Coordinates of C-alpha atoms and ligand atoms in Angstrom, one line a residue:
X1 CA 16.8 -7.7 -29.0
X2 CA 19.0 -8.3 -26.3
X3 CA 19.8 -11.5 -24.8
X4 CA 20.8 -11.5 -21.2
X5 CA 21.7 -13.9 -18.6
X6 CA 21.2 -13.5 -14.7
X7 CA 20.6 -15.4 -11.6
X8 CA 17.0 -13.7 -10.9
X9 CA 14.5 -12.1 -13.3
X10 CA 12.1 -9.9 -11.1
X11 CA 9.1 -9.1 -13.5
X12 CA 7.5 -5.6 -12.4
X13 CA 8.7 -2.7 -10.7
X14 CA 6.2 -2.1 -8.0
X15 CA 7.0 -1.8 -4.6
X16 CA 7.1 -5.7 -4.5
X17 CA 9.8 -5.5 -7.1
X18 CA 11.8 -2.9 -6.6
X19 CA 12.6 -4.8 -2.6
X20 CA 13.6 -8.0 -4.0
X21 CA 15.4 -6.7 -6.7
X22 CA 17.7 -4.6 -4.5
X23 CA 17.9 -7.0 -2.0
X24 CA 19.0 -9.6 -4.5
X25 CA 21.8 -6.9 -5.7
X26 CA 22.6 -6.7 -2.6
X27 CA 23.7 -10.5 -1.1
X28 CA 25.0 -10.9 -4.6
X29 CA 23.2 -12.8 -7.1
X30 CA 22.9 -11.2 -10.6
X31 CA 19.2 -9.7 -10.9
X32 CA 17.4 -8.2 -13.9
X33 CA 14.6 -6.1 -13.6
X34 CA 11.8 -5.7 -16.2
X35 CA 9.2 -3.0 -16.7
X36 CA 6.8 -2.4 -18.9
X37 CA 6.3 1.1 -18.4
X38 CA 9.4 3.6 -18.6
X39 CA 9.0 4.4 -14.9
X40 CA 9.7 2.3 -11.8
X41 CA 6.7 2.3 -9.0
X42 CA 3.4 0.8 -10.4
X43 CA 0.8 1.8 -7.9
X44 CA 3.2 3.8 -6.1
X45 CA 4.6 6.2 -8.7
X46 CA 5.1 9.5 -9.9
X47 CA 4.0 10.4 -13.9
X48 CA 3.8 13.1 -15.7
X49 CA 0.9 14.6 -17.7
X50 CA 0.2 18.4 -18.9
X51 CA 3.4 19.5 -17.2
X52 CA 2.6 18.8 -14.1
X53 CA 3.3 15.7 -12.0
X54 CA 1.0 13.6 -10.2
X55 CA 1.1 10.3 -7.5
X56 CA -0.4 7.6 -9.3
X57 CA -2.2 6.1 -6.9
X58 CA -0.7 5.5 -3.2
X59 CA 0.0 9.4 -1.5
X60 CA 1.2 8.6 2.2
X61 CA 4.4 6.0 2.9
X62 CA 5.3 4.1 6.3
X63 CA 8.8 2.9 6.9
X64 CA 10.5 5.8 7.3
X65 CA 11.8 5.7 10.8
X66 CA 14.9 5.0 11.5
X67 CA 15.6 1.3 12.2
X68 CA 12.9 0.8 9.2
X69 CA 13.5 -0.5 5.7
X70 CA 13.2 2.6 4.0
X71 CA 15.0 4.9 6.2
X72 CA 18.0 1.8 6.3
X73 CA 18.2 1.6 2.5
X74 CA 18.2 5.6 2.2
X75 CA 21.1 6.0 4.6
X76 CA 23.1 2.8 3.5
X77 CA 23.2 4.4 0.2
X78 CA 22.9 8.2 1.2
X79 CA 20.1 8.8 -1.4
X80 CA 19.7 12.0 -2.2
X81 CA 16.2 12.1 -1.0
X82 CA 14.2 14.1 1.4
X83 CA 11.5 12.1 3.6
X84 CA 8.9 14.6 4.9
X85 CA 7.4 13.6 8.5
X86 CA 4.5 15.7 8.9
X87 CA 3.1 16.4 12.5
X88 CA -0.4 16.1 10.7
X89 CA -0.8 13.7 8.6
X90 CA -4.2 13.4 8.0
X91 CA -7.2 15.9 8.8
X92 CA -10.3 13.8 9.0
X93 CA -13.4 14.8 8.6
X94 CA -17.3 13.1 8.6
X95 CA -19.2 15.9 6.7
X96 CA -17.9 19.3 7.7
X97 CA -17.2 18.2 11.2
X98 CA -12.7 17.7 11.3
X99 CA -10.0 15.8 13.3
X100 CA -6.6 15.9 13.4
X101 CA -4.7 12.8 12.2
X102 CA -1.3 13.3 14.2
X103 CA 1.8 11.2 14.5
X104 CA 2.5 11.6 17.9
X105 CA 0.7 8.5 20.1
X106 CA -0.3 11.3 22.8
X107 CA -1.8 13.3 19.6
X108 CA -2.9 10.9 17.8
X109 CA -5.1 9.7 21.3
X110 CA -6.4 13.2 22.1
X111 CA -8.4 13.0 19.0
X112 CA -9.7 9.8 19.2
X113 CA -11.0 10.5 22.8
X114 CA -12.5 13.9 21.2
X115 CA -14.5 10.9 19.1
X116 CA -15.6 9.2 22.4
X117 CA -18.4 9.9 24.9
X118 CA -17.5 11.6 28.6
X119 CA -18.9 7.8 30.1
X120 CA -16.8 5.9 27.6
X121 CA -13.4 7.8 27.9
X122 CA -12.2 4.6 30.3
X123 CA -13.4 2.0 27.9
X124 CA -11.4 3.6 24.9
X125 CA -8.4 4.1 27.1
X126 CA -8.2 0.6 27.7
X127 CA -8.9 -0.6 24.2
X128 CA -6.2 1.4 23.1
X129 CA -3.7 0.1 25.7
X130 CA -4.9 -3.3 24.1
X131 CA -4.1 -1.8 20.8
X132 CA -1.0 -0.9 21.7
X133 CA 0.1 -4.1 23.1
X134 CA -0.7 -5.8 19.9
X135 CA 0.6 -3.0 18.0
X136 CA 3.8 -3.0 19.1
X137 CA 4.2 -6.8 19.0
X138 CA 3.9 -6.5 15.0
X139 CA 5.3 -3.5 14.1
X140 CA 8.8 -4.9 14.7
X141 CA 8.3 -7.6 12.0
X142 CA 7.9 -5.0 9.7
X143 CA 11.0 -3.1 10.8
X144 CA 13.1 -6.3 10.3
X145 CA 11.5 -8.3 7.6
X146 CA 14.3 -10.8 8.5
X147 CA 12.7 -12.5 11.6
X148 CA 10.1 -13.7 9.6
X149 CA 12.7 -16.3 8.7
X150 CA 14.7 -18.4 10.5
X151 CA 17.4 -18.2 8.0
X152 CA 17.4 -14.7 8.3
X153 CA 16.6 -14.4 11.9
X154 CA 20.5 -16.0 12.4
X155 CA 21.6 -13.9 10.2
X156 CA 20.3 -10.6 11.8
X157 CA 21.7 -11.2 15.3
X158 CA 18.7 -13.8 16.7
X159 CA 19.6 -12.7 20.4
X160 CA 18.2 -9.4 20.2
X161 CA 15.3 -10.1 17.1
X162 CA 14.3 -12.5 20.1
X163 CA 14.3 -10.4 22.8
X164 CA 11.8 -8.2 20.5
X165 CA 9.7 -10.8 20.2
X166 CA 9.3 -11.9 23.4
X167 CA 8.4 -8.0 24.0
X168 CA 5.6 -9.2 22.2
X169 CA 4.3 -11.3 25.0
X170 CA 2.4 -8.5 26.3
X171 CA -0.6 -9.2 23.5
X172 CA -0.8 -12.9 24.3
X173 CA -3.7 -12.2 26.7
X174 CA -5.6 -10.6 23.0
X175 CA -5.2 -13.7 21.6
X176 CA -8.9 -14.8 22.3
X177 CA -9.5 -11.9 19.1
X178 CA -7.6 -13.9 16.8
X179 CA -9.8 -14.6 13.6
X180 CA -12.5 -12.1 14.7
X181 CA -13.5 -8.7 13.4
X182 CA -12.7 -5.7 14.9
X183 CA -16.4 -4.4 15.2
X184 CA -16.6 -7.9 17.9
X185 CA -13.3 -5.9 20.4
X186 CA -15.6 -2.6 20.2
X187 CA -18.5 -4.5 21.0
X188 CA -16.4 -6.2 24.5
X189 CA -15.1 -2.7 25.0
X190 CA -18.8 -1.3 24.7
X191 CA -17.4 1.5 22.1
X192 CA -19.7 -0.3 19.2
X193 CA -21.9 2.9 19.6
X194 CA -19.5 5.5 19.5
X195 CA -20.2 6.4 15.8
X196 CA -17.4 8.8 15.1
X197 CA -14.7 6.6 16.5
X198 CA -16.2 3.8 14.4
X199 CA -16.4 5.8 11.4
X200 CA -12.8 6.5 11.5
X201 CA -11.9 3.0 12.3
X202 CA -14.2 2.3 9.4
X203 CA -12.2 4.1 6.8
X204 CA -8.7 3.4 8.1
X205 CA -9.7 -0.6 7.6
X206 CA -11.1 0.6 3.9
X207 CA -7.7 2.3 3.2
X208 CA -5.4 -0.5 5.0
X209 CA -7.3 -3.8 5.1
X210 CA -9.7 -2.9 2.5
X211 CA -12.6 -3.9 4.1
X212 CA -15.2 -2.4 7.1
X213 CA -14.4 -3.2 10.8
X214 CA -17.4 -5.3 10.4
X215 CA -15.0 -7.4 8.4
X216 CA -11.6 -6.7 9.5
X217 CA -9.4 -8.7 11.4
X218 CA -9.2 -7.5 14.6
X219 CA -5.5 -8.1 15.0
X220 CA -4.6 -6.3 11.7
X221 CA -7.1 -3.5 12.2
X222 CA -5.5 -2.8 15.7
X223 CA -2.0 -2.2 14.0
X224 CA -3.6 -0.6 10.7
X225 CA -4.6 2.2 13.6
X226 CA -0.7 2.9 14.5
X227 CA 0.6 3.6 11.0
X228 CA 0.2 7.0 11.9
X229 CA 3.0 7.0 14.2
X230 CA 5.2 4.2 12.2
X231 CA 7.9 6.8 10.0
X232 CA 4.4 7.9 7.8
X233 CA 4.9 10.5 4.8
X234 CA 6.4 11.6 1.8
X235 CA 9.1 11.8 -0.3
X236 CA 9.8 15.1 -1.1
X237 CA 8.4 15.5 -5.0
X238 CA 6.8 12.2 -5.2
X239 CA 7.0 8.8 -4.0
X240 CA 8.6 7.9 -7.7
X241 CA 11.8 9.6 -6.5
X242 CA 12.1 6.7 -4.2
X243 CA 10.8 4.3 -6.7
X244 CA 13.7 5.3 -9.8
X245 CA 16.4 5.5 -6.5
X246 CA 15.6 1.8 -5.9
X247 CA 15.9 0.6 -9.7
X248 CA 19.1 2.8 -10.0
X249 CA 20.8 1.4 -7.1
X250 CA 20.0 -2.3 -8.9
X251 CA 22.1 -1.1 -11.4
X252 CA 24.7 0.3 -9.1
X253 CA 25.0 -3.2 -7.7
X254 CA 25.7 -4.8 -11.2
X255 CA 22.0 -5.8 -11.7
X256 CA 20.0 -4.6 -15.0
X257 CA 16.6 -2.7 -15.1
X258 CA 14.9 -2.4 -18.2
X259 CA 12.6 -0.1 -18.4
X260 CA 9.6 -0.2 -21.6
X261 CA 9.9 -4.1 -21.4
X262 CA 7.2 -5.9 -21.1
X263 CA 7.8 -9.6 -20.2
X264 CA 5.2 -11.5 -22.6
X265 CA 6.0 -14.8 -22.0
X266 CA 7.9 -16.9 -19.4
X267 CA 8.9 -20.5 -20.1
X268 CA 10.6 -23.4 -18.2
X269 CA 14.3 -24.0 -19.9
X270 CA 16.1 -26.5 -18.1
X271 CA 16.9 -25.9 -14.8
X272 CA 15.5 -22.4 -15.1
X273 CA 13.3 -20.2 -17.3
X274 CA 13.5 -17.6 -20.2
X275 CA 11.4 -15.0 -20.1
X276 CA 10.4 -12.9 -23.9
X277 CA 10.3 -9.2 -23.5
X278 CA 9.8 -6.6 -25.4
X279 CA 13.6 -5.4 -25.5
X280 CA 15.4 -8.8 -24.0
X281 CA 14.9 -12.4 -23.7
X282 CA 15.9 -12.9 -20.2
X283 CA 17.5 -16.6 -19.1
X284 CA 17.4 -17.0 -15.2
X285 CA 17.6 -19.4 -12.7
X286 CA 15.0 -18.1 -10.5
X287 CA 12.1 -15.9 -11.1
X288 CA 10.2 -13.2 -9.3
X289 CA 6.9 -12.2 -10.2
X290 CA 5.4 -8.8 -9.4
X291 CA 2.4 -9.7 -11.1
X292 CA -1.2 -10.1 -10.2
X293 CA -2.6 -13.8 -10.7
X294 CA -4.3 -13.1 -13.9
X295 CA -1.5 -11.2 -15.8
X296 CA 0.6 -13.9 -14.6
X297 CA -1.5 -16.5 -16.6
X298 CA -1.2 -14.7 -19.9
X299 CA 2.7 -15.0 -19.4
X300 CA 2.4 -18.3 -18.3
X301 CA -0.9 -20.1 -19.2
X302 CA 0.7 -23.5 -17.5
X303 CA 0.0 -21.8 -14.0
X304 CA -3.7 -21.6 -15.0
X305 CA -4.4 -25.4 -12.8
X306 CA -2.4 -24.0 -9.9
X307 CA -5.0 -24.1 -7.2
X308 CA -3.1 -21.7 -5.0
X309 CA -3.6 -18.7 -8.1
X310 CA -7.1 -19.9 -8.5
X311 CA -7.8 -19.0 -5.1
X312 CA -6.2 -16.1 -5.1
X313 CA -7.7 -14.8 -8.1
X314 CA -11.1 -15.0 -7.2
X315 CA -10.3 -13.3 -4.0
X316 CA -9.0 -11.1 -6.2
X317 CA -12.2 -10.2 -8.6
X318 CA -14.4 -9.5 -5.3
X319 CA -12.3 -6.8 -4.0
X320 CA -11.3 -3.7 -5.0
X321 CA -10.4 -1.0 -8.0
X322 CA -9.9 2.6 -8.0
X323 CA -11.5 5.8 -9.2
X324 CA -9.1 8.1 -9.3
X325 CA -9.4 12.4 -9.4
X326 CA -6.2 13.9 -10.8
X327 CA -6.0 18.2 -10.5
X328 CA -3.7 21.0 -10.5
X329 CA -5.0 23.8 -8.4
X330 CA -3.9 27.4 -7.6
X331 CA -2.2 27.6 -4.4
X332 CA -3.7 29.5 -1.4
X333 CA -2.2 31.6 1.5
X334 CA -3.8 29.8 3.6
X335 CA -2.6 26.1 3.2
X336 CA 0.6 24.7 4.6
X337 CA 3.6 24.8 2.7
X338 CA 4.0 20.8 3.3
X339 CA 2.1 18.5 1.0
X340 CA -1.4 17.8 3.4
X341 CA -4.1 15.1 3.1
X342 CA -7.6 15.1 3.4
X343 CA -9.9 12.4 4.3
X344 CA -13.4 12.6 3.9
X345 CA -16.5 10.4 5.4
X346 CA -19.2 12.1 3.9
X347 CA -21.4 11.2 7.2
X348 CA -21.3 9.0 9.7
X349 CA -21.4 5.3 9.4
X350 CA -21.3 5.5 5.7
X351 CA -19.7 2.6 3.4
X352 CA -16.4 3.6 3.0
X353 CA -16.6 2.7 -0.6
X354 CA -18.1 4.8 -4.2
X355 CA -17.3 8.2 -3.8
X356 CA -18.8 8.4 -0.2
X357 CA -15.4 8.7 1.4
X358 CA -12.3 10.0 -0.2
X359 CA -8.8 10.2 0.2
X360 CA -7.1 14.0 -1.4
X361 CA -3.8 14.3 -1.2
X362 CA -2.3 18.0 -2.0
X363 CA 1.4 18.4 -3.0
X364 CA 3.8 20.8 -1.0
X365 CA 4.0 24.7 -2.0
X366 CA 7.7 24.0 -2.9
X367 CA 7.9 20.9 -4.7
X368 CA 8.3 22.7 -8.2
X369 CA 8.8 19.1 -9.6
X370 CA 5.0 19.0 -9.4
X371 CA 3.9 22.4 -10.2
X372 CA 5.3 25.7 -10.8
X373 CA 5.2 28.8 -8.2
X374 CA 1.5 29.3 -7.4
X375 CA -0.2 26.4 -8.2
X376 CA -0.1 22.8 -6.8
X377 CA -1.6 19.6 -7.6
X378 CA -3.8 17.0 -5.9
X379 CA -5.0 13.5 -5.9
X380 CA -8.2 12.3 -5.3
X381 CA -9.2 8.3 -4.9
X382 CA -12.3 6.0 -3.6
X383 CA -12.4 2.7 -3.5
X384 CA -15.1 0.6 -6.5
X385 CA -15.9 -3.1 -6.4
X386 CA -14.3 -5.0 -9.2
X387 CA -16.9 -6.9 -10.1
X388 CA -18.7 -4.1 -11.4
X389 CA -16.8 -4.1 -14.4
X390 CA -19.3 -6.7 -15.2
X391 CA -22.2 -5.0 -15.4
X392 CA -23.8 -3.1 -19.2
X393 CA -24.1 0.0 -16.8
X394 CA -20.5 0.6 -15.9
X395 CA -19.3 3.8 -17.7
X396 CA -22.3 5.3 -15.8
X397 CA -21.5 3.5 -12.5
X398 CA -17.8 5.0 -12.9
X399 CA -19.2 8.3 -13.9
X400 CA -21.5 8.7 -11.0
X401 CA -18.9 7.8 -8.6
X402 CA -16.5 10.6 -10.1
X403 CA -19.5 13.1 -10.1
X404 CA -20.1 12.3 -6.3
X405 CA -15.9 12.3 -5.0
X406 CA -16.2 15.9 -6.7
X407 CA -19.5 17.1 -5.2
X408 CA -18.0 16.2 -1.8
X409 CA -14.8 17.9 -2.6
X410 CA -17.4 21.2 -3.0
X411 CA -19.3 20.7 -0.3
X412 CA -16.3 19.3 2.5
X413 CA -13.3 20.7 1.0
X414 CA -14.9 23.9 -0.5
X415 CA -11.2 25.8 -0.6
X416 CA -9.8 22.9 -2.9
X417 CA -12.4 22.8 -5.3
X418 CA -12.5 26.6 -5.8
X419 CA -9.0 27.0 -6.7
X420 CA -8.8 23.7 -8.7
X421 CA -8.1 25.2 -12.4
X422 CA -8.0 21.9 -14.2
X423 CA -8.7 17.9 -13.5
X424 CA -8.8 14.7 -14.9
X425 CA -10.0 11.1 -13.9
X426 CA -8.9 7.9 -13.5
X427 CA -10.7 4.4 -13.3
X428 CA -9.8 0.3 -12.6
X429 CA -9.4 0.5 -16.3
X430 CA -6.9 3.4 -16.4
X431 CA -4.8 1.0 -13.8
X432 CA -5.4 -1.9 -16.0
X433 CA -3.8 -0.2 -18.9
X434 CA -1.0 1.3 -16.8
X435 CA 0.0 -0.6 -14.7
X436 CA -1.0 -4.0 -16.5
X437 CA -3.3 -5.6 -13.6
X438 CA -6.4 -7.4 -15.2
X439 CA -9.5 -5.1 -14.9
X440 CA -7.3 -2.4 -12.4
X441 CA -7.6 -4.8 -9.1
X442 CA -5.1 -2.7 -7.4
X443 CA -6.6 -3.2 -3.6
X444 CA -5.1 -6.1 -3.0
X445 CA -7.0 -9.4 -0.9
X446 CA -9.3 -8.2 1.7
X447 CA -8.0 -8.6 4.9
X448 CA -11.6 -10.3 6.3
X449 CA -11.6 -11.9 10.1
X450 CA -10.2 -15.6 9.7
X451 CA -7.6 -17.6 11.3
X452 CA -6.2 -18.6 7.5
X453 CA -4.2 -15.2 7.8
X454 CA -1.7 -16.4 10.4
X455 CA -1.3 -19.8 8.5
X456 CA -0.3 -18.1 5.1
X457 CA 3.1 -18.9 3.8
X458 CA 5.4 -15.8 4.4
X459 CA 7.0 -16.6 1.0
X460 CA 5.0 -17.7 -2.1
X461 CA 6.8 -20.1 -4.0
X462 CA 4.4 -21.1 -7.0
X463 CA 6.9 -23.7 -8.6
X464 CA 10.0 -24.7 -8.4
X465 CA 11.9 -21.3 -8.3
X466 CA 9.2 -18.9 -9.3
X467 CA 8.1 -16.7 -6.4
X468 CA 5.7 -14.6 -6.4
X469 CA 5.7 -10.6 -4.8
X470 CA 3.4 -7.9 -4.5
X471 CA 0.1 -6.7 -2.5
X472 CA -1.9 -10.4 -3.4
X473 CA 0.8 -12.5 -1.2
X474 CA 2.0 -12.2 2.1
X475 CA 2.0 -9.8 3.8
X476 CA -0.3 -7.8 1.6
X477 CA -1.1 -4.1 0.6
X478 CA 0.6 -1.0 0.6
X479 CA 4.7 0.1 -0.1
X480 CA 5.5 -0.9 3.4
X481 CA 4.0 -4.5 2.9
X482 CA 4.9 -5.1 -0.3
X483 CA 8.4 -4.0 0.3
X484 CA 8.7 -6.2 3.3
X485 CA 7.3 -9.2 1.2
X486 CA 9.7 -8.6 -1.7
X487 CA 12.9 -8.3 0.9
X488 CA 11.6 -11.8 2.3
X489 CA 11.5 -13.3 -1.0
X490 CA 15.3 -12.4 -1.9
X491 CA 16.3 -13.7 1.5
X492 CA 14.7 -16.8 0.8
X493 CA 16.4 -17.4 -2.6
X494 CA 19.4 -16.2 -1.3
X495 CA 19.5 -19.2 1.7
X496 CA 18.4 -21.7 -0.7
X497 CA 21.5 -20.8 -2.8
Ligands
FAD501 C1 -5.4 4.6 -5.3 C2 -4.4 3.9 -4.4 C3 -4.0 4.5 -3.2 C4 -3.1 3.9 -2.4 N1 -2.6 4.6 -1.3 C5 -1.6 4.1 -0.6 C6 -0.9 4.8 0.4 O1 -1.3 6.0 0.6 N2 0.1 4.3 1.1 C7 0.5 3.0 0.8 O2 1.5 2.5 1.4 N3 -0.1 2.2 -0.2 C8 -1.1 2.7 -0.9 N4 -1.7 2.0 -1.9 C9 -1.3 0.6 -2.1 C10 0.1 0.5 -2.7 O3 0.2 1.5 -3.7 C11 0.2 -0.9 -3.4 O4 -0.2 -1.9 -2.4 C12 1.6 -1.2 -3.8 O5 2.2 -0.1 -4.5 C13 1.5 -2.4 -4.8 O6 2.8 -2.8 -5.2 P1 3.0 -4.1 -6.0 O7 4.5 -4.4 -5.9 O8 2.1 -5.2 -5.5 O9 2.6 -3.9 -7.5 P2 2.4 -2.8 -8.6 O10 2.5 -1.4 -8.0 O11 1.1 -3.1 -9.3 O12 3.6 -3.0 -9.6 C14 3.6 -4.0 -10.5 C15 4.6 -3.5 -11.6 O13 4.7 -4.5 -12.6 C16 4.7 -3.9 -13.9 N5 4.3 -4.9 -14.9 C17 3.0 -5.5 -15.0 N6 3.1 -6.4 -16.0 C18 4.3 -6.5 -16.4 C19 5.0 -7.3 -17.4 N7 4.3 -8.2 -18.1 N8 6.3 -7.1 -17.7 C20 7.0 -6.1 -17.0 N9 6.4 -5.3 -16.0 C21 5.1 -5.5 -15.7 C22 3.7 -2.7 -13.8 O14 3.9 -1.7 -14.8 C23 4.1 -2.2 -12.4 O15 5.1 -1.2 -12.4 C24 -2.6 2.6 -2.7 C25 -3.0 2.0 -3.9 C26 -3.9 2.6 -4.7 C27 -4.3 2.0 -6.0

């Protein structure tokens, strides 16, 4: 058993993780890194089964752009990575009828106009100059994670993170949308009828803000529909690449990652805490946590009255797991040679949820880390409520959902499932066992209309020292977010040293 001491233990290598950690490394402080599996990543990972590899869960990254986190990090350190930017991202289809997801704004528009009524072209164009405004007023935050802080708005030249902002002036005339769903700004646009534009705004919500645009709110929903256009796609041979780069350069900086060690408990000691792992006891001054409420508590049963992880638990149980299709296909002639996505609404206005839409992701003719020469793999997800797991007739509920993703691979994405040669599934539970989240919640807190959004904290401090990171705080799900909130928490540590 080692014994090690460091400024900052970060406990998880998700996305969440990974951020703080190399931030840490990077403005100094001594940081050690704990995983429990023997890869870095979590939801956004690359493993390893039958010979073949596979994207865990998330398939398609933002950030990428230059002047955005990712892209920064990759050229600070000259990674040895290759970003793909694909001019189609996405082809969307409700039933057999397809659109092309494109990451051009000119492109991008063409097809949702293609969605829209000849007497309602005028209304979408001015919601989406609306949507643009608001757009562009948030994307920068995500760019520079910095401004979210005043310590680290000085720090990163406040004259021109300013002068950003102010560019953001332009949405103040939205405002009156604050706290409201999205399906309320189609209704004042008159667009609430225009089924095929709202089916795609449906399952772009699902996938972002992980709920309807009945639900969504409005604000978020309207720059969910940029990512397209944000620095969105992959990392040549998996998004783990990016993930074992990130732990790596931790070390590089003079930090520690320990991979295959869980953390199983985490007490106070003195001024700081020491954590018991499976290969270390780790003594720190701060703590990060990349952990879900619940797995939290079993580390640290003292943070079961915190009202704060109450709260956020419960949101928790009434979102949303994963069922998961995992496949290696043979390749054909026809497809692209990049990796290529396909997102399926079974028909229109259908819940976005049990095997009625689906996200497949297909990996690139040459990434022979995946596959060899001729065949390729794919990925296959839908979203399940958690709180199914409750119920005597889940295996069946879970099996029925699997039985119905693969029926509308056959009957939408008839190519795939003819040259599919072998698959394999995944549930909440598989999650729950991988990636140690209680009962597989891996969709993060429901992004629901409500002015409480704009009042969260930006960083989650839980007690004194222990922060928390990852897709249940601020600002929420997917690589991007969870990146940004992990940078913000090492900034924050770092200004209070
Ligand atoms: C099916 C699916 C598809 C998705 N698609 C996309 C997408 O296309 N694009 C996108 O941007 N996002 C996507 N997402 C969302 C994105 O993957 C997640 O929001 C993000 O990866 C979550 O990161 P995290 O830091 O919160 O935590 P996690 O990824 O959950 O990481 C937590 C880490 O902590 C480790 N851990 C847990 N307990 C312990 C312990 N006791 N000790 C040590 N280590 C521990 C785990 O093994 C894990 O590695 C998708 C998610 C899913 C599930």
């Amino acid at each position: 058993m080692q014994e090690i001491e460091c400024d900052v233990h970060v406990i998880g290598s998700g996305f969440g993780g990974l951020a703080s950690a190399l931030r840490l490394s990077e403005l100094g402080l001594r940081v050690c890194l704990s995983e429990r599996l023997n890869y870095a990543g979590g939801c956004a990972s690359t493993f390893s089964r039958f010979g073949y590899k596979f994207e865990s869960g998330a398939t398609l990254f933002s950030g990428f752009a230059p002047g955005q986190l990712f892209h920064h990090w990759i050229e600070r350190y000259q990674w040895d990575l290759n970003f793909i930017p694909h001019e189609e991202l996405i082809r969307f289809q409700i039933g057999v009828r397809s659109y092309s997801v494109q990451n051009t704004r000119s492109k991008l528009h063409e097809t949702l106009y293609a969605m829209v009524s000849p007497e309602n072209q005028r209304a979408l164009s001015r919601f989406l100059h609306a949507q643009k405004a608001i757009a562009d007023s948030f994307w920068p935050l995500f760019d520079n994670p910095k401004v979210f802080l005043l310590s680290g708005l000085m720090r990163s030249g406040a004259f021109a993170q300013a002068q950003k902002l102010l560019g953001a002036a332009s949405a103040i005339r939205y405002m009156k949308w604050l706290g409201k769903p999205l399906s309320k700004v189609l209704q004042s646009y008159k667009l609430e009828q225009e089924h095929e534009l709202v089916t795609y705004l449906d399952a772009l919500c699902q996938i972002t803000l992980q709920c309807s645009t009945q639900e969504a709110e409005a604000f978020f929903a309207m720059v969910a529909l940029d990512y397209p256009l944000r620095g969105t796609g992959h990392i040549h041979g998996g998004i783990g690449a990016l993930a074992n780069k990130m732990a790596e350069q931790v070390v590089l900086n003079d930090g520690v990652f320990l991979p295959v060690s869980e953390v199983r408990k985490l007490k106070r000691q003195g001024k700081g805490y020491v954590a018991q792992g499976r290969k270390a006891n780790v003594s720190s001054t701060h703590v990060v946590s990349n952990l879900v409420p619940q797995a939290l508590w079993s580390l640290r049963p003292e943070l079961g009255q915190n009202t704060e992880l109450q709260k956020m638990a419960r949101q928790l149980e009434q979102a949303w797991g994963a069922v998961m299709l995992y496949g290696v296909c043979e390749d054909d002639e026809s497809w692209a040679q990049e990796p290529f996505h396909i997102e399926i609404a079974e028909s229109l206005n259908v819940e976005m949820t049990y095997g009625r839409h689906i996200f497949i992701s297909v990996s690139g003719r040459d990434e022979g880390e995946k596959a060899e020469e001729g065949f390729r793999t794919f990925v296959v997800s839908t979203h399940i409520r958690i709180e199914d797991q409750n119920d005597d007739a889940y295996p069946q509920i879970v099996n029925e959902v699997q039985e119905r993703m693969w029926q509308n691979i056959e009957a939408f994405a008839p190519k795939l499932a003819a040259k599919a040669v072998q698959r394999f599934t995944g549930s909440p539970r598989t999650f729950e066992r991988f990636t140690g989240r209680p009962k597989g919640a891996v969709g993060g807190i429901p992004r629901r209309a409500g002015l409480h959004h704009y009042r969260a904290k930006r960083v989650t401090e839980l007690e004194d020292k222990h922060y928390m990171v990852g897709d249940s705080v601020f600002p929420g799900q997917s690589t991007l977010a969870t990146a940004v909130g992990g940078y913000l928490v090492a900034e924050k540590i770092a200004s209070r040293r």
